[in-house]
Amino acid sequence: MRAQASVLRAGIAFGQARDALVAHMRGVGTRRGAWVSEAIELKRRMDKAYFDYKLALDSLKARLGDVPDEALAAQVRERIDAARKRAEAARAAAGRL
């Protein structure tokens, strides 16, 4: 259970880091002095988040043994999607306060 939670947290963190980098890169036309250094820092954060996610996923896979990768990946995606939906609903509710 803890390993699954770790994978979920790491997957969400990776998704957020990736989204932040993508949003920053879309602002390429609005470059300012610190744009490049910010892009490098965001890329570093995304790489670290991916490493943490991969490490957590590999650990969970080792614990699960012979569960097919596709089945495990589908379960992880479902749980990450559910966690994102809950987070979005919480943000929306907080915005109405």
mmCIF file of the C-alpha atoms, coordinates in Angstrom:
data_MODEL
# 
_entry.id   MODEL 
# 
loop_
_atom_site.group_PDB 
_atom_site.id 
_atom_site.type_symbol 
_atom_site.label_atom_id 
_atom_site.label_alt_id 
_atom_site.label_comp_id 
_atom_site.label_asym_id 
_atom_site.label_entity_id 
_atom_site.label_seq_id 
_atom_site.pdbx_PDB_ins_code 
_atom_site.Cartn_x 
_atom_site.Cartn_y 
_atom_site.Cartn_z 
_atom_site.occupancy 
_atom_site.B_iso_or_equiv 
_atom_site.pdbx_formal_charge 
_atom_site.auth_seq_id 
_atom_site.auth_comp_id 
_atom_site.auth_asym_id 
_atom_site.auth_atom_id 
_atom_site.pdbx_PDB_model_num 
ATOM 1  C CA . MET A 1 1  ? 0.000   0.000   0.000   1.00 0.00 ? 1  MET A CA 1 
ATOM 2  C CA . ARG A 1 2  ? 2.808   2.423   0.850   1.00 0.00 ? 2  ARG A CA 1 
ATOM 3  C CA . ALA A 1 3  ? 4.609   1.567   -2.358  1.00 0.00 ? 3  ALA A CA 1 
ATOM 4  C CA . GLN A 1 4  ? 1.457   2.305   -4.344  1.00 0.00 ? 4  GLN A CA 1 
ATOM 5  C CA . ALA A 1 5  ? 1.033   5.617   -2.552  1.00 0.00 ? 5  ALA A CA 1 
ATOM 6  C CA . SER A 1 6  ? 4.660   6.440   -3.267  1.00 0.00 ? 6  SER A CA 1 
ATOM 7  C CA . VAL A 1 7  ? 4.155   5.730   -6.968  1.00 0.00 ? 7  VAL A CA 1 
ATOM 8  C CA . LEU A 1 8  ? 1.045   7.911   -7.005  1.00 0.00 ? 8  LEU A CA 1 
ATOM 9  C CA . ARG A 1 9  ? 2.768   10.815  -5.276  1.00 0.00 ? 9  ARG A CA 1 
ATOM 10 C CA . ALA A 1 10 ? 5.810   10.543  -7.523  1.00 0.00 ? 10 ALA A CA 1 
ATOM 11 C CA . GLY A 1 11 ? 3.635   10.295  -10.640 1.00 0.00 ? 11 GLY A CA 1 
ATOM 12 C CA . ILE A 1 12 ? 1.677   13.390  -9.685  1.00 0.00 ? 12 ILE A CA 1 
ATOM 13 C CA . ALA A 1 13 ? 4.885   15.286  -8.877  1.00 0.00 ? 13 ALA A CA 1 
ATOM 14 C CA . PHE A 1 14 ? 6.338   14.285  -12.251 1.00 0.00 ? 14 PHE A CA 1 
ATOM 15 C CA . GLY A 1 15 ? 3.181   15.395  -14.057 1.00 0.00 ? 15 GLY A CA 1 
ATOM 16 C CA . GLN A 1 16 ? 3.230   18.748  -12.295 1.00 0.00 ? 16 GLN A CA 1 
ATOM 17 C CA . ALA A 1 17 ? 6.922   19.274  -13.050 1.00 0.00 ? 17 ALA A CA 1 
ATOM 18 C CA . ARG A 1 18 ? 6.384   18.366  -16.707 1.00 0.00 ? 18 ARG A CA 1 
ATOM 19 C CA . ASP A 1 19 ? 3.374   20.694  -16.958 1.00 0.00 ? 19 ASP A CA 1 
ATOM 20 C CA . ALA A 1 20 ? 5.365   23.557  -15.416 1.00 0.00 ? 20 ALA A CA 1 
ATOM 21 C CA . LEU A 1 21 ? 8.171   23.077  -17.930 1.00 0.00 ? 21 LEU A CA 1 
ATOM 22 C CA . VAL A 1 22 ? 5.729   22.875  -20.856 1.00 0.00 ? 22 VAL A CA 1 
ATOM 23 C CA . ALA A 1 23 ? 3.980   26.066  -19.727 1.00 0.00 ? 23 ALA A CA 1 
ATOM 24 C CA . HIS A 1 24 ? 7.326   27.826  -19.401 1.00 0.00 ? 24 HIS A CA 1 
ATOM 25 C CA . MET A 1 25 ? 8.488   26.680  -22.819 1.00 0.00 ? 25 MET A CA 1 
ATOM 26 C CA . ARG A 1 26 ? 5.255   27.971  -24.384 1.00 0.00 ? 26 ARG A CA 1 
ATOM 27 C CA . GLY A 1 27 ? 6.282   31.407  -23.163 1.00 0.00 ? 27 GLY A CA 1 
ATOM 28 C CA . VAL A 1 28 ? 9.315   31.371  -25.452 1.00 0.00 ? 28 VAL A CA 1 
ATOM 29 C CA . GLY A 1 29 ? 8.127   34.607  -27.087 1.00 0.00 ? 29 GLY A CA 1 
ATOM 30 C CA . THR A 1 30 ? 8.163   36.403  -23.746 1.00 0.00 ? 30 THR A CA 1 
ATOM 31 C CA . ARG A 1 31 ? 11.763  35.684  -22.900 1.00 0.00 ? 31 ARG A CA 1 
ATOM 32 C CA . ARG A 1 32 ? 13.406  37.862  -20.330 1.00 0.00 ? 32 ARG A CA 1 
ATOM 33 C CA . GLY A 1 33 ? 16.796  37.734  -18.702 1.00 0.00 ? 33 GLY A CA 1 
ATOM 34 C CA . ALA A 1 34 ? 16.065  34.829  -16.389 1.00 0.00 ? 34 ALA A CA 1 
ATOM 35 C CA . TRP A 1 35 ? 13.999  32.776  -18.871 1.00 0.00 ? 35 TRP A CA 1 
ATOM 36 C CA . VAL A 1 36 ? 16.816  30.399  -19.806 1.00 0.00 ? 36 VAL A CA 1 
ATOM 37 C CA . SER A 1 37 ? 17.934  29.801  -16.223 1.00 0.00 ? 37 SER A CA 1 
ATOM 38 C CA . GLU A 1 38 ? 14.317  29.192  -15.194 1.00 0.00 ? 38 GLU A CA 1 
ATOM 39 C CA . ALA A 1 39 ? 13.930  26.692  -18.047 1.00 0.00 ? 39 ALA A CA 1 
ATOM 40 C CA . ILE A 1 40 ? 17.064  24.873  -16.927 1.00 0.00 ? 40 ILE A CA 1 
ATOM 41 C CA . GLU A 1 41 ? 15.826  24.721  -13.326 1.00 0.00 ? 41 GLU A CA 1 
ATOM 42 C CA . LEU A 1 42 ? 12.391  23.456  -14.407 1.00 0.00 ? 42 LEU A CA 1 
ATOM 43 C CA . LYS A 1 43 ? 14.051  20.789  -16.570 1.00 0.00 ? 43 LYS A CA 1 
ATOM 44 C CA . ARG A 1 44 ? 16.212  19.745  -13.618 1.00 0.00 ? 44 ARG A CA 1 
ATOM 45 C CA . ARG A 1 45 ? 13.120  19.447  -11.409 1.00 0.00 ? 45 ARG A CA 1 
ATOM 46 C CA . MET A 1 46 ? 11.302  17.409  -14.050 1.00 0.00 ? 46 MET A CA 1 
ATOM 47 C CA . ASP A 1 47 ? 14.277  15.057  -14.429 1.00 0.00 ? 47 ASP A CA 1 
ATOM 48 C CA . LYS A 1 48 ? 14.453  14.555  -10.655 1.00 0.00 ? 48 LYS A CA 1 
ATOM 49 C CA . ALA A 1 49 ? 10.696  13.960  -10.442 1.00 0.00 ? 49 ALA A CA 1 
ATOM 50 C CA . TYR A 1 50 ? 10.922  11.406  -13.263 1.00 0.00 ? 50 TYR A CA 1 
ATOM 51 C CA . PHE A 1 51 ? 13.823  9.647   -11.532 1.00 0.00 ? 51 PHE A CA 1 
ATOM 52 C CA . ASP A 1 52 ? 11.839  9.491   -8.279  1.00 0.00 ? 52 ASP A CA 1 
ATOM 53 C CA . TYR A 1 53 ? 8.771   8.192   -10.139 1.00 0.00 ? 53 TYR A CA 1 
ATOM 54 C CA . LYS A 1 54 ? 10.773  5.525   -11.972 1.00 0.00 ? 54 LYS A CA 1 
ATOM 55 C CA . LEU A 1 55 ? 12.456  4.462   -8.726  1.00 0.00 ? 55 LEU A CA 1 
ATOM 56 C CA . ALA A 1 56 ? 9.112   4.161   -6.917  1.00 0.00 ? 56 ALA A CA 1 
ATOM 57 C CA . LEU A 1 57 ? 7.557   2.287   -9.833  1.00 0.00 ? 57 LEU A CA 1 
ATOM 58 C CA . ASP A 1 58 ? 10.474  -0.144  -10.084 1.00 0.00 ? 58 ASP A CA 1 
ATOM 59 C CA . SER A 1 59 ? 10.263  -0.765  -6.343  1.00 0.00 ? 59 SER A CA 1 
ATOM 60 C CA . LEU A 1 60 ? 6.549   -1.484  -6.581  1.00 0.00 ? 60 LEU A CA 1 
ATOM 61 C CA . LYS A 1 61 ? 7.074   -3.776  -9.562  1.00 0.00 ? 61 LYS A CA 1 
ATOM 62 C CA . ALA A 1 62 ? 9.701   -5.721  -7.636  1.00 0.00 ? 62 ALA A CA 1 
ATOM 63 C CA . ARG A 1 63 ? 7.263   -6.189  -4.769  1.00 0.00 ? 63 ARG A CA 1 
ATOM 64 C CA . LEU A 1 64 ? 4.465   -7.289  -7.062  1.00 0.00 ? 64 LEU A CA 1 
ATOM 65 C CA . GLY A 1 65 ? 6.581   -9.808  -8.892  1.00 0.00 ? 65 GLY A CA 1 
ATOM 66 C CA . ASP A 1 66 ? 4.914   -11.280 -11.962 1.00 0.00 ? 66 ASP A CA 1 
ATOM 67 C CA . VAL A 1 67 ? 2.140   -8.738  -12.573 1.00 0.00 ? 67 VAL A CA 1 
ATOM 68 C CA . PRO A 1 68 ? 2.357   -7.742  -16.260 1.00 0.00 ? 68 PRO A CA 1 
ATOM 69 C CA . ASP A 1 69 ? 3.762   -4.243  -16.881 1.00 0.00 ? 69 ASP A CA 1 
ATOM 70 C CA . GLU A 1 70 ? 0.711   -3.231  -18.922 1.00 0.00 ? 70 GLU A CA 1 
ATOM 71 C CA . ALA A 1 71 ? -1.692  -4.109  -16.113 1.00 0.00 ? 71 ALA A CA 1 
ATOM 72 C CA . LEU A 1 72 ? 0.409   -2.269  -13.560 1.00 0.00 ? 72 LEU A CA 1 
ATOM 73 C CA . ALA A 1 73 ? 0.762   0.783   -15.781 1.00 0.00 ? 73 ALA A CA 1 
ATOM 74 C CA . ALA A 1 74 ? -2.993  0.888   -16.361 1.00 0.00 ? 74 ALA A CA 1 
ATOM 75 C CA . GLN A 1 75 ? -3.677  0.741   -12.628 1.00 0.00 ? 75 GLN A CA 1 
ATOM 76 C CA . VAL A 1 76 ? -1.154  3.481   -11.900 1.00 0.00 ? 76 VAL A CA 1 
ATOM 77 C CA . ARG A 1 77 ? -2.594  5.705   -14.654 1.00 0.00 ? 77 ARG A CA 1 
ATOM 78 C CA . GLU A 1 78 ? -6.122  5.230   -13.306 1.00 0.00 ? 78 GLU A CA 1 
ATOM 79 C CA . ARG A 1 79 ? -5.057  6.176   -9.804  1.00 0.00 ? 79 ARG A CA 1 
ATOM 80 C CA . ILE A 1 80 ? -3.060  9.183   -10.977 1.00 0.00 ? 80 ILE A CA 1 
ATOM 81 C CA . ASP A 1 81 ? -6.033  10.385  -13.044 1.00 0.00 ? 81 ASP A CA 1 
ATOM 82 C CA . ALA A 1 82 ? -8.325  9.963   -10.045 1.00 0.00 ? 82 ALA A CA 1 
ATOM 83 C CA . ALA A 1 83 ? -5.903  11.896  -7.826  1.00 0.00 ? 83 ALA A CA 1 
ATOM 84 C CA . ARG A 1 84 ? -5.661  14.700  -10.404 1.00 0.00 ? 84 ARG A CA 1 
ATOM 85 C CA . LYS A 1 85 ? -9.455  14.929  -10.611 1.00 0.00 ? 85 LYS A CA 1 
ATOM 86 C CA . ARG A 1 86 ? -9.690  15.170  -6.827  1.00 0.00 ? 86 ARG A CA 1 
ATOM 87 C CA . ALA A 1 87 ? -7.010  17.880  -6.793  1.00 0.00 ? 87 ALA A CA 1 
ATOM 88 C CA . GLU A 1 88 ? -8.780  19.848  -9.543  1.00 0.00 ? 88 GLU A CA 1 
ATOM 89 C CA . ALA A 1 89 ? -12.099 19.591  -7.700  1.00 0.00 ? 89 ALA A CA 1 
ATOM 90 C CA . ALA A 1 90 ? -10.422 20.816  -4.505  1.00 0.00 ? 90 ALA A CA 1 
ATOM 91 C CA . ARG A 1 91 ? -8.853  23.756  -6.375  1.00 0.00 ? 91 ARG A CA 1 
ATOM 92 C CA . ALA A 1 92 ? -12.208 24.631  -7.925  1.00 0.00 ? 92 ALA A CA 1 
ATOM 93 C CA . ALA A 1 93 ? -13.919 24.433  -4.539  1.00 0.00 ? 93 ALA A CA 1 
ATOM 94 C CA . ALA A 1 94 ? -11.216 26.597  -2.990  1.00 0.00 ? 94 ALA A CA 1 
ATOM 95 C CA . GLY A 1 95 ? -11.672 29.159  -5.763  1.00 0.00 ? 95 GLY A CA 1 
ATOM 96 C CA . ARG A 1 96 ? -15.348 29.498  -4.882  1.00 0.00 ? 96 ARG A CA 1 
ATOM 97 C CA . LEU A 1 97 ? -14.602 30.383  -1.265  1.00 0.00 ? 97 LEU A CA 1 
# 
